[in-house]
PDB file of C-alpha atoms in Angstrom:
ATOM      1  CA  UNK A  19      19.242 -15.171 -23.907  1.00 66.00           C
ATOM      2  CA  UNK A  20      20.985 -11.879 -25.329  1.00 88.00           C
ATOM      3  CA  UNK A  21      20.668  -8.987 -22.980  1.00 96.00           C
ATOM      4  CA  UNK A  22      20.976  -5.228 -23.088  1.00 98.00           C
ATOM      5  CA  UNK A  23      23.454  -3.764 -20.355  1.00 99.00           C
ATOM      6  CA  UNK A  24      24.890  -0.224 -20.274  1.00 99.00           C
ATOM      7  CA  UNK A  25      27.945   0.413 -19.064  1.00 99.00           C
ATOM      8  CA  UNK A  26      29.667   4.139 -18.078  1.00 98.00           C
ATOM      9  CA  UNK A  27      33.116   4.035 -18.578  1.00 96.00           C
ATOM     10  CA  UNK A  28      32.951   1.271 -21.071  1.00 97.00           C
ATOM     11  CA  UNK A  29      36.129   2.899 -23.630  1.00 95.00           C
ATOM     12  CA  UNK A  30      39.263   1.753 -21.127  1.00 94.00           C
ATOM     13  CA  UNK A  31      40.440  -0.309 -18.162  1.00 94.00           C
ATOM     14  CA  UNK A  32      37.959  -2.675 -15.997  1.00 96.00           C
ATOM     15  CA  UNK A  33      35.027  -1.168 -18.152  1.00 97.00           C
ATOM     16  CA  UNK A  34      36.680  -2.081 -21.456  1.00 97.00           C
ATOM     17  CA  UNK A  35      37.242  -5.214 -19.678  1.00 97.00           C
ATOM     18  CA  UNK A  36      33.272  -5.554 -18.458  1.00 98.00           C
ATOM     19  CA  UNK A  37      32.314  -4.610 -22.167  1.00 98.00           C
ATOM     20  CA  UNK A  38      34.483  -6.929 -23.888  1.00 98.00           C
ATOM     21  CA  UNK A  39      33.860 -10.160 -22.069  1.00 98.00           C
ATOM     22  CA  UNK A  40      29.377  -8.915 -21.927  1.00 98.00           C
ATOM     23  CA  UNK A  41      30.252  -9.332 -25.490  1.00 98.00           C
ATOM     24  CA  UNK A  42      31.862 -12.300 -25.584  1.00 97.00           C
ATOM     25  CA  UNK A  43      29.026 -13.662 -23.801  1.00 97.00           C
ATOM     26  CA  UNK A  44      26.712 -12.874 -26.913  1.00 97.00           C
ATOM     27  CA  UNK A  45      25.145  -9.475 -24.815  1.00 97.00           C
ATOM     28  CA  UNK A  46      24.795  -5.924 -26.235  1.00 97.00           C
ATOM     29  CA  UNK A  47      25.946  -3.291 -24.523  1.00 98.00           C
ATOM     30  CA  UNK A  48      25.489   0.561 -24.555  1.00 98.00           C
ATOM     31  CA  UNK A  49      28.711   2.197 -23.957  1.00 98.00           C
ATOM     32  CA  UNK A  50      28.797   5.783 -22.096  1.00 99.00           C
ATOM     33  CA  UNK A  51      32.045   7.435 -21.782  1.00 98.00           C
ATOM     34  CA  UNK A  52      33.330  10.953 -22.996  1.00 96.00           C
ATOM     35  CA  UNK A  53      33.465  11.826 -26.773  1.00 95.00           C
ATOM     36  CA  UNK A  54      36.454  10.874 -28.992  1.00 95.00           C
ATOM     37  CA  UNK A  55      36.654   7.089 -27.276  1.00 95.00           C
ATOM     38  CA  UNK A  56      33.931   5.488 -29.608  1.00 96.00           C
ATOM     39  CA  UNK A  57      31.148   4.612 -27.294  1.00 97.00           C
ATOM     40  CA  UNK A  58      27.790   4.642 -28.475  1.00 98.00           C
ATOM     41  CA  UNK A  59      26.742   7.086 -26.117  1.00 98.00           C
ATOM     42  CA  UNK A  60      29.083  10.111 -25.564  1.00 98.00           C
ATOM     43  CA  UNK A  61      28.856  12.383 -22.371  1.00 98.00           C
ATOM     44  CA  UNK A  62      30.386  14.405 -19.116  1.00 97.00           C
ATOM     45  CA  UNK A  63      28.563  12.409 -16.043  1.00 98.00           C
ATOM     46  CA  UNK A  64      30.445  15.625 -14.205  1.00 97.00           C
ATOM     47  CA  UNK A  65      28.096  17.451 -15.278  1.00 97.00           C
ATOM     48  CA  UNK A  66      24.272  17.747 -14.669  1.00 98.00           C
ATOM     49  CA  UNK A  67      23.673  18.411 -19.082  1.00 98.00           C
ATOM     50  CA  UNK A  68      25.816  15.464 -19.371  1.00 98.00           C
ATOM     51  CA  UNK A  69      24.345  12.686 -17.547  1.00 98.00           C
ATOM     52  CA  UNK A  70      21.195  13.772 -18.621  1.00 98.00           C
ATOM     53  CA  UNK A  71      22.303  13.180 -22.114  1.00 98.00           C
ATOM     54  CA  UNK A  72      23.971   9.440 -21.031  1.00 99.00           C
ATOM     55  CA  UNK A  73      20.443   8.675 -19.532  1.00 99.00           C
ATOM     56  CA  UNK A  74      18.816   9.653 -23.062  1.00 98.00           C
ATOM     57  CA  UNK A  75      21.394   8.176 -25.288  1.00 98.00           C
ATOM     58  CA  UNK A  76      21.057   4.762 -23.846  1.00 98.00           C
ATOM     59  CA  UNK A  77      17.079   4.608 -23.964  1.00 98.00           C
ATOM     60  CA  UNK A  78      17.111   5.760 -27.433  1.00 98.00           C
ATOM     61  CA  UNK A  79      19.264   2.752 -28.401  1.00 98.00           C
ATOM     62  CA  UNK A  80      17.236   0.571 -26.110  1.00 94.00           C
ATOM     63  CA  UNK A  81      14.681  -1.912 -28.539  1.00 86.00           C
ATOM     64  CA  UNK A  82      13.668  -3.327 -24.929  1.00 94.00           C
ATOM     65  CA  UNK A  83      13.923  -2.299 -21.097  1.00 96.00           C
ATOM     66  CA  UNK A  84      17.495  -2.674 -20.140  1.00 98.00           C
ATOM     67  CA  UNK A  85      18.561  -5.377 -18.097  1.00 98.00           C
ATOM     68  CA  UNK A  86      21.231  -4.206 -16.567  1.00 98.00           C
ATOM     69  CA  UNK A  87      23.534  -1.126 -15.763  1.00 99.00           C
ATOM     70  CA  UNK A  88      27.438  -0.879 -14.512  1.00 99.00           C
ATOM     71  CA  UNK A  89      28.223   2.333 -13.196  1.00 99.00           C
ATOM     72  CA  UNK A  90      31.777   2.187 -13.821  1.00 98.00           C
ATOM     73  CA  UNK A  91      33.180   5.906 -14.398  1.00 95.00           C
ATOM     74  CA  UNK A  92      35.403   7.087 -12.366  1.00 93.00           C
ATOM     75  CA  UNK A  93      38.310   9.447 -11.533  1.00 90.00           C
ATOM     76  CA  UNK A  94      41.180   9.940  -8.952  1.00 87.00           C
ATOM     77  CA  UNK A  95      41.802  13.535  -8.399  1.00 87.00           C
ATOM     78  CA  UNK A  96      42.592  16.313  -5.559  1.00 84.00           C
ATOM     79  CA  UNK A  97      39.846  18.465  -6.761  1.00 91.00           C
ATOM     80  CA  UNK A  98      36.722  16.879  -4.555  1.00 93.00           C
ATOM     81  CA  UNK A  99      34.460  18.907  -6.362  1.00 94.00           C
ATOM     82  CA  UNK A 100      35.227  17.308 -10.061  1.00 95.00           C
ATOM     83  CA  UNK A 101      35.638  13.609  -8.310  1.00 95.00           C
ATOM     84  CA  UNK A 102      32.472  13.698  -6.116  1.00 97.00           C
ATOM     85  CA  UNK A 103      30.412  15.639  -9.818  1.00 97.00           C
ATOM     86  CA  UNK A 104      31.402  11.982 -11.315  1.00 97.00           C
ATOM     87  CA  UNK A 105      32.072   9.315  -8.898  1.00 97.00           C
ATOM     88  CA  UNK A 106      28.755  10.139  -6.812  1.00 98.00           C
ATOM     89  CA  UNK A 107      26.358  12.312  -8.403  1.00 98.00           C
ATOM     90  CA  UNK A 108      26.670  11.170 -11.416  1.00 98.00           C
ATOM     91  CA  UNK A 109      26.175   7.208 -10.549  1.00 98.00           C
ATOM     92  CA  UNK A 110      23.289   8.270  -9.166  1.00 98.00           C
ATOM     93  CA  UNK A 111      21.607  10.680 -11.459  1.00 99.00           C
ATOM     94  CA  UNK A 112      22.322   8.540 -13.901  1.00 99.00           C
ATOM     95  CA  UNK A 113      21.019   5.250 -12.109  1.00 99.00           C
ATOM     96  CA  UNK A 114      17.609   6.792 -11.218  1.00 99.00           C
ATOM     97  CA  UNK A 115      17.096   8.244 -14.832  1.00 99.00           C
ATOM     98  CA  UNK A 116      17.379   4.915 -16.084  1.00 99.00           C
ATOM     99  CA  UNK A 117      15.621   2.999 -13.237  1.00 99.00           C
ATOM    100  CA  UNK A 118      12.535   3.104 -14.672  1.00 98.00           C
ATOM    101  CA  UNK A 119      13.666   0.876 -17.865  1.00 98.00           C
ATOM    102  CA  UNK A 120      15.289  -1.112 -15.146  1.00 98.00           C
ATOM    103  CA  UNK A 121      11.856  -1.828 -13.374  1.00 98.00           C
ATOM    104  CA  UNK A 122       9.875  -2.738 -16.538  1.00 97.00           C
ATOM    105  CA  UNK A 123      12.264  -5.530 -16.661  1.00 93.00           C
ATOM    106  CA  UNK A 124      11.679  -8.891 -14.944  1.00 87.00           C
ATOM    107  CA  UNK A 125      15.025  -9.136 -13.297  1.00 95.00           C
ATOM    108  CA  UNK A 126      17.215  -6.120 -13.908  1.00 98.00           C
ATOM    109  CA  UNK A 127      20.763  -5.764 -12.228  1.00 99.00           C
ATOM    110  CA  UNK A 128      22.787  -2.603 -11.124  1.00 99.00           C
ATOM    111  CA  UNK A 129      26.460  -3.154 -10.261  1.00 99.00           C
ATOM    112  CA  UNK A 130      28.650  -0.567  -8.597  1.00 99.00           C
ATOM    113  CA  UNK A 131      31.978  -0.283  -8.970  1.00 98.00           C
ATOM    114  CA  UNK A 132      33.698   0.602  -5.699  1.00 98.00           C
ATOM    115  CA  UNK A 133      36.972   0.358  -4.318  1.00 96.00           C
ATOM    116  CA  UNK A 134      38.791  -1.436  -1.432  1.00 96.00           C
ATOM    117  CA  UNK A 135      40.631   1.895  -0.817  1.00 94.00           C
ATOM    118  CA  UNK A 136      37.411   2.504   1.165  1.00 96.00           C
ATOM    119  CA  UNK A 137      38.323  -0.475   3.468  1.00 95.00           C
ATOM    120  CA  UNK A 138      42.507  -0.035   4.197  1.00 94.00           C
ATOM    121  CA  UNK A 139      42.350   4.053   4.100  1.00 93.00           C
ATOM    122  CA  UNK A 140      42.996   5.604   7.619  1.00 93.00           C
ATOM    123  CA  UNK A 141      41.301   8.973   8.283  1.00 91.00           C
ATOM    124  CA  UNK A 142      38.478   8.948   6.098  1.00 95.00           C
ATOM    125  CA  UNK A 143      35.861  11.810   7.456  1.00 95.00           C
ATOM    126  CA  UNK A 144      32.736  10.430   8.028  1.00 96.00           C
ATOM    127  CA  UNK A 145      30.968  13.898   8.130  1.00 96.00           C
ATOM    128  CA  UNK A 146      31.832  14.070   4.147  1.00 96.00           C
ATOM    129  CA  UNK A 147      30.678  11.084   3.961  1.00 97.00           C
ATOM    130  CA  UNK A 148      27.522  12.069   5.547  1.00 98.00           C
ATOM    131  CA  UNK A 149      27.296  15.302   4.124  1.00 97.00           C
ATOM    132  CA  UNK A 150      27.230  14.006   0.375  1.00 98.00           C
ATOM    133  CA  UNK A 151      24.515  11.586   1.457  1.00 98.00           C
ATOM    134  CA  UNK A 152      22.211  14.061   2.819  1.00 97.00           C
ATOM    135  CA  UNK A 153      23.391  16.172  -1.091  1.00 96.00           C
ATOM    136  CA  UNK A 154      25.248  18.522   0.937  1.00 95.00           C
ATOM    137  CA  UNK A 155      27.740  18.789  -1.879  1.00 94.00           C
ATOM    138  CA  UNK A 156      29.530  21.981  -0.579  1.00 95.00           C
ATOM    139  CA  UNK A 157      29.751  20.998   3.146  1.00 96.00           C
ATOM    140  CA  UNK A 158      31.445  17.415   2.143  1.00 96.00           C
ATOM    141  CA  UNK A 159      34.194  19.589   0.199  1.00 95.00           C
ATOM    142  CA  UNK A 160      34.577  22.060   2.817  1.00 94.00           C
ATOM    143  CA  UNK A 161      34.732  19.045   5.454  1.00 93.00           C
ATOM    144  CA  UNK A 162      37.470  17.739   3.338  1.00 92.00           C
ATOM    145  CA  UNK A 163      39.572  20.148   2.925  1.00 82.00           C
ATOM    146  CA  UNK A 164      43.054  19.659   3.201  1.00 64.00           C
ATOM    147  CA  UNK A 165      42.452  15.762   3.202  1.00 68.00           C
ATOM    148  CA  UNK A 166      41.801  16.031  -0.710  1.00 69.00           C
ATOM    149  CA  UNK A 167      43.648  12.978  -1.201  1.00 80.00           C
ATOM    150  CA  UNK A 168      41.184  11.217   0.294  1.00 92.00           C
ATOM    151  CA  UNK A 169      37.669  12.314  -1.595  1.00 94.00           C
ATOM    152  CA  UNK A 170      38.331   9.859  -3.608  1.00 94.00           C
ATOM    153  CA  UNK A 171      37.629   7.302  -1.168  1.00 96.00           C
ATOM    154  CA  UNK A 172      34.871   9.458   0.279  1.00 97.00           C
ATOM    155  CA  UNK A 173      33.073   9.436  -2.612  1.00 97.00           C
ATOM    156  CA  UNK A 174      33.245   5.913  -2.841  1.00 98.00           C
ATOM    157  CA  UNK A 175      32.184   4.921   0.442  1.00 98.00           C
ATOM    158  CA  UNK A 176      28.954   7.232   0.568  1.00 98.00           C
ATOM    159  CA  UNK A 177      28.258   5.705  -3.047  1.00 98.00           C
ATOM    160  CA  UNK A 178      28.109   2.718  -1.367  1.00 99.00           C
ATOM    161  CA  UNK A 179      26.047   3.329   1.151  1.00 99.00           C
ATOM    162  CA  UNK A 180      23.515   5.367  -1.105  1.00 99.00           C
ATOM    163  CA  UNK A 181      23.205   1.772  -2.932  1.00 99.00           C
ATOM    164  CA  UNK A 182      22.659  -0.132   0.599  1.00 99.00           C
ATOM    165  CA  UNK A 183      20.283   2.365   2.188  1.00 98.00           C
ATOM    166  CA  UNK A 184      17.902   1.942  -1.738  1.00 99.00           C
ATOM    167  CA  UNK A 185      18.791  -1.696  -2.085  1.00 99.00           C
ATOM    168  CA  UNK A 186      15.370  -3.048  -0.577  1.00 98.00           C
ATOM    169  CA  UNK A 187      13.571  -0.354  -2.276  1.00 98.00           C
ATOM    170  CA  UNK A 188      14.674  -1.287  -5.921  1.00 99.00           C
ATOM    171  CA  UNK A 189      14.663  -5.001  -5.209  1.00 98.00           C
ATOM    172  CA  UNK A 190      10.659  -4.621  -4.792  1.00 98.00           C
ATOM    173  CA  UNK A 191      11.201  -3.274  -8.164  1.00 98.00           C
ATOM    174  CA  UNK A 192      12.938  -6.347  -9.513  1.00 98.00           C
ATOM    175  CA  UNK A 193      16.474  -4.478  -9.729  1.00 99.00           C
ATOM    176  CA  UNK A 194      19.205  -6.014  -7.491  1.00 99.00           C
ATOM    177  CA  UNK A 195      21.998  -3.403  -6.705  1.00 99.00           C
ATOM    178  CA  UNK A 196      25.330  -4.488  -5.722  1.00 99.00           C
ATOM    179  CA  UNK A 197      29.105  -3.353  -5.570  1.00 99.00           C
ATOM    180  CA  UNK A 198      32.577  -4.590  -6.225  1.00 99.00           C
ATOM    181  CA  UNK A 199      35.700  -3.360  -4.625  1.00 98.00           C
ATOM    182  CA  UNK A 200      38.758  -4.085  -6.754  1.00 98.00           C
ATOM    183  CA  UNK A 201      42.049  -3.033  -4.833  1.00 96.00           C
ATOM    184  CA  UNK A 202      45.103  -2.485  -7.607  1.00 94.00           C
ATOM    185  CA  UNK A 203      44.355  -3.835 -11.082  1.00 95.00           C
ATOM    186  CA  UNK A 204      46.501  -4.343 -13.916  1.00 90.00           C
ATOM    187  CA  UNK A 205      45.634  -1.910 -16.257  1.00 86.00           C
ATOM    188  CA  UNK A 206      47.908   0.777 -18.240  1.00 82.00           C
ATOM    189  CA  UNK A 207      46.473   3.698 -15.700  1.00 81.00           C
ATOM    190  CA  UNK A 208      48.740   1.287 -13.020  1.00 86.00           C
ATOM    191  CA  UNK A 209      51.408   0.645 -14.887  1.00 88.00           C
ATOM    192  CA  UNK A 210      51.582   4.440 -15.427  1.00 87.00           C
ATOM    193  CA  UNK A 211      51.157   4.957 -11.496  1.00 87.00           C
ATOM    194  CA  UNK A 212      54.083   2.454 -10.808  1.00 92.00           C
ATOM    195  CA  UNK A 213      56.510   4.618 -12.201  1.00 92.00           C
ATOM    196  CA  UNK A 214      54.803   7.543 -10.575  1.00 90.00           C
ATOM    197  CA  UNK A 215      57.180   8.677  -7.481  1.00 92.00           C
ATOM    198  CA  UNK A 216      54.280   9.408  -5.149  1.00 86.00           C
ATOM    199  CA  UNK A 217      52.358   6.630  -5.933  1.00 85.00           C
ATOM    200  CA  UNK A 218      54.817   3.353  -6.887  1.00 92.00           C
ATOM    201  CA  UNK A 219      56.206   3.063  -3.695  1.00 93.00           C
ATOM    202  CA  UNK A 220      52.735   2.968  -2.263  1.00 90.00           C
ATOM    203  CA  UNK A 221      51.247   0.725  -4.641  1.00 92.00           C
ATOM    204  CA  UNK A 222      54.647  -1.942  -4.745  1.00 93.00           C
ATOM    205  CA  UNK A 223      53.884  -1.803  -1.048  1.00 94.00           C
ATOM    206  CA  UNK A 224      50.388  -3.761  -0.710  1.00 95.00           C
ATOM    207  CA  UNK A 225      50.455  -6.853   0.160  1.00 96.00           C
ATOM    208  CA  UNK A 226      49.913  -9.562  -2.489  1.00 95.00           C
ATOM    209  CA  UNK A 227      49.449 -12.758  -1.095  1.00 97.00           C
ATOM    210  CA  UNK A 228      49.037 -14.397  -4.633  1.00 97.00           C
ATOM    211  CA  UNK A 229      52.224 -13.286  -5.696  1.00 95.00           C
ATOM    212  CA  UNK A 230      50.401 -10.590  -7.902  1.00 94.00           C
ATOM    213  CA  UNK A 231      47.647  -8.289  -8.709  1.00 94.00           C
ATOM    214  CA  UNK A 232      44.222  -8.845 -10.577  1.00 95.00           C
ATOM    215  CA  UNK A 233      43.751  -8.168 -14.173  1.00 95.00           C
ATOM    216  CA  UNK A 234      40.947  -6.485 -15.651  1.00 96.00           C
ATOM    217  CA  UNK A 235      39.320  -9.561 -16.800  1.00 96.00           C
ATOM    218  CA  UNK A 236      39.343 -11.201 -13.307  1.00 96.00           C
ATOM    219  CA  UNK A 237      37.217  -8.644 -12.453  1.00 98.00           C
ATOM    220  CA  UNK A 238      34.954  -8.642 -15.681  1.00 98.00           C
ATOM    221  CA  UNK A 239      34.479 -12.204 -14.483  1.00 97.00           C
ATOM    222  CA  UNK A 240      32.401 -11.742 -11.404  1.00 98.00           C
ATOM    223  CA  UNK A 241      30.497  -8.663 -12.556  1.00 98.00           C
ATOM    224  CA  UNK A 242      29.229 -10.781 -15.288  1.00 98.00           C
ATOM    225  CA  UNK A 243      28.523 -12.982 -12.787  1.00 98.00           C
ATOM    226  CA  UNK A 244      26.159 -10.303 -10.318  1.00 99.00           C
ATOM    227  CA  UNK A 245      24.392  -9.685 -13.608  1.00 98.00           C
ATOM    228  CA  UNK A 246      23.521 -12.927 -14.158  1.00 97.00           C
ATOM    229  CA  UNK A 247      20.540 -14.589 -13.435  1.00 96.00           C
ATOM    230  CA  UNK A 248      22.609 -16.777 -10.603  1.00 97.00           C
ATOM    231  CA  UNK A 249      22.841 -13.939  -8.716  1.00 98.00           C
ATOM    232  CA  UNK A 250      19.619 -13.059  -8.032  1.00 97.00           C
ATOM    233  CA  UNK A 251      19.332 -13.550  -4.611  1.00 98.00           C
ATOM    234  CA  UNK A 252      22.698 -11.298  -4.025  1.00 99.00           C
ATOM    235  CA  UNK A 253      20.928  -7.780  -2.874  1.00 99.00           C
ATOM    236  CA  UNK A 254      22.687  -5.028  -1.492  1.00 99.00           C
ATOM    237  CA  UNK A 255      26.747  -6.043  -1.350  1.00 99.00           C
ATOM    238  CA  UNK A 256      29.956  -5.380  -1.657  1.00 98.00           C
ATOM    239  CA  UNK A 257      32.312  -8.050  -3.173  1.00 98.00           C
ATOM    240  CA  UNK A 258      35.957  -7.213  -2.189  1.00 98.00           C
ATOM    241  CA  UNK A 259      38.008  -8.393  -5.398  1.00 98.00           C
ATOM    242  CA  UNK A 260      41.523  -7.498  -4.539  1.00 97.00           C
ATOM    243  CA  UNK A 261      43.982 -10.646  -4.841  1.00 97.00           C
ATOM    244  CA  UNK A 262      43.834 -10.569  -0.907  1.00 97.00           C
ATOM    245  CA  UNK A 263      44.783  -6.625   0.206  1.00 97.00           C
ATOM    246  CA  UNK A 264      41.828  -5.977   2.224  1.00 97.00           C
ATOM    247  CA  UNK A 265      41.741  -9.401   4.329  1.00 97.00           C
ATOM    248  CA  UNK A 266      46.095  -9.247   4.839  1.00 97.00           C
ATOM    249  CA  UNK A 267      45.362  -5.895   6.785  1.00 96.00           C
ATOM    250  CA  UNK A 268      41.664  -6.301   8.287  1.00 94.00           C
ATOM    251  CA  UNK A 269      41.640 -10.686   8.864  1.00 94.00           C
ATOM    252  CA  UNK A 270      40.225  -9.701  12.580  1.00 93.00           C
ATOM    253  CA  UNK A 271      37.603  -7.082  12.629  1.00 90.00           C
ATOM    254  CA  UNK A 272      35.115  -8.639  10.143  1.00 88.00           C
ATOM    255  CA  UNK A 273      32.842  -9.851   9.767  1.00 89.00           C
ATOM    256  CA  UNK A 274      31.294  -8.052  13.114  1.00 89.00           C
ATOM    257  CA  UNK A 275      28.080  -8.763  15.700  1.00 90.00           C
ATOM    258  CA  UNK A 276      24.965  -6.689  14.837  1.00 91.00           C
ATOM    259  CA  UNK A 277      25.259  -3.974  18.294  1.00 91.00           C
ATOM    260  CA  UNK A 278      21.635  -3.692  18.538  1.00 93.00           C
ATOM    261  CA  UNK A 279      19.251  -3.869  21.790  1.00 94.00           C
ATOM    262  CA  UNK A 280      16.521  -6.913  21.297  1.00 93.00           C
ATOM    263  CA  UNK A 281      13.866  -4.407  21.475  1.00 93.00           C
ATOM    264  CA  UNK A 282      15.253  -2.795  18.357  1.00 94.00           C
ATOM    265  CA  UNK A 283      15.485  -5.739  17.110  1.00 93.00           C
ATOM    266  CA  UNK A 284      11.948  -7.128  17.864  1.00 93.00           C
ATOM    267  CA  UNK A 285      10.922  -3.849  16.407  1.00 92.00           C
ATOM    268  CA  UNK A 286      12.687  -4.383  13.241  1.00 91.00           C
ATOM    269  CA  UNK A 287      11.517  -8.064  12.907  1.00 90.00           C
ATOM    270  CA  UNK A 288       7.983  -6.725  13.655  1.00 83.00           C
ATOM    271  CA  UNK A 289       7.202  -9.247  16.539  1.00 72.00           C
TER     272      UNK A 289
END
């Protein structure tokens, strides 16, 4: 069966990649990126106008309810303000402005995509964190300060936690929500970042127990898998997809126990 899934981000790297193989696979899909790239739906998600206008480009093009989204866009920056406008609020505005075409379907699928940078970064300030969940927008910048060059990672773990903390909610709905984390992917953006003099060395660095680093498609391979119907039972998770970084760094500290008292837990298992 042919399917309707939009994607943001769809024009270049992994979302090229997610668009071209949704394709392949004999699905339409909505593109959403910024104007000049040829999507079908051209907009700013940093911007409130913007994803406004993504939300009602895609369900004008819509014949049906959609049955799926990717919220792909995404930026690396120092300016927190510009990366948390696009890599949090605007996954989320424009996720709830189309849930409701989401819910009308039988089986609709949202998939995230995160980053294992939120798994291997030291010093990342929970408070931001925290702050941008609660839509403290200004106290998460402030918090962050002079560790801009991690907002980026920030803005990726609170996004991922927004989707946990509303993945039982939509799933009542019939929408599973879920997240990837792809570590370094071979796209042009990192082949321009390996000659970078900052970055390179930092990037030639990780650990590659394969011998190398993903390609797009690798990952357009298992997101077309959490959209499928297979993966209907998968609710509320984040699939690391990095070759191998994550575990080479973190093999002993996860999975962990569940710290909670058994009265908690009684009280969560209503008994």
């Amino acid at each position: 069966m042919n399917h309707i899934f939009a994607i943001t981000g769809s024009q270049s790297g992994m979302g090229l990649a997610f668009r071209a193989n949704l394709e392949r696979l004999g699905h339409q899909v909505i593109g959403i990126d910024l104007p000049g790239k040829g999507a079908e739906v051209t907009a700013d998600l940093s911007t409130k106008d913007g994803r406004n206008a993504a939300v009602a480009g895609v369900l004008a093009l819509c014949q049906k309810p959609l049955d799926g989204v990717i919220a792909n866009a995404g930026i690396d920056s120092e300016d927190s303000r510009f990366v948390f406008a696009i890599n949090y609020e605007g996954v989320i505005d424009v996720l709830n402005g189309l849930r409701p075409s989401l819910a009308a379907n039988s089986g609709a699928r949202v998939l995230i995509t995160s980053s294992n940078s939120m798994f291997i970064t030291p010093g990342i300030p929970e408070q931001a964190v925290d702050h941008l969940l609660c839509g403290s927008l200004e106290e998460a910048i402030q918090i962050v300060g002079s560790k801009s060059n991690v907002c980026y990672q920030v803005s990726k773990l609170a996004l991922v936690r927004w989707m946990r903390a509303r993945a039982v909610e939509w799933a009542k709905e019939g929408i599973t929500m879920n997240a990837i984390a792809p570590g370094a992917v071979r796209t042009p953006l990192l082949e321009r970042d390996l000659i970078d003099p900052v970055k390179g060395p930092v990037i030639r660095a990780l650990p590659k127990p394969l011998g190398e680093f993903p390609a797009a498609n690798d990952i357009a391979g298992l997101a077309a898998f959490l959209l499928s119907e297979q993966a209907r039972f998968i609710v509320g998770q984040v699939v690391t997809i990095d070759g191998g970084i994550e575990v080479s760094w973190r093999e002993k500290d996860f999975p962990s126990t569940w710290q909670i008292s058994e009265s908690d837990w009684m009280n969560r298992m209503k008994l």
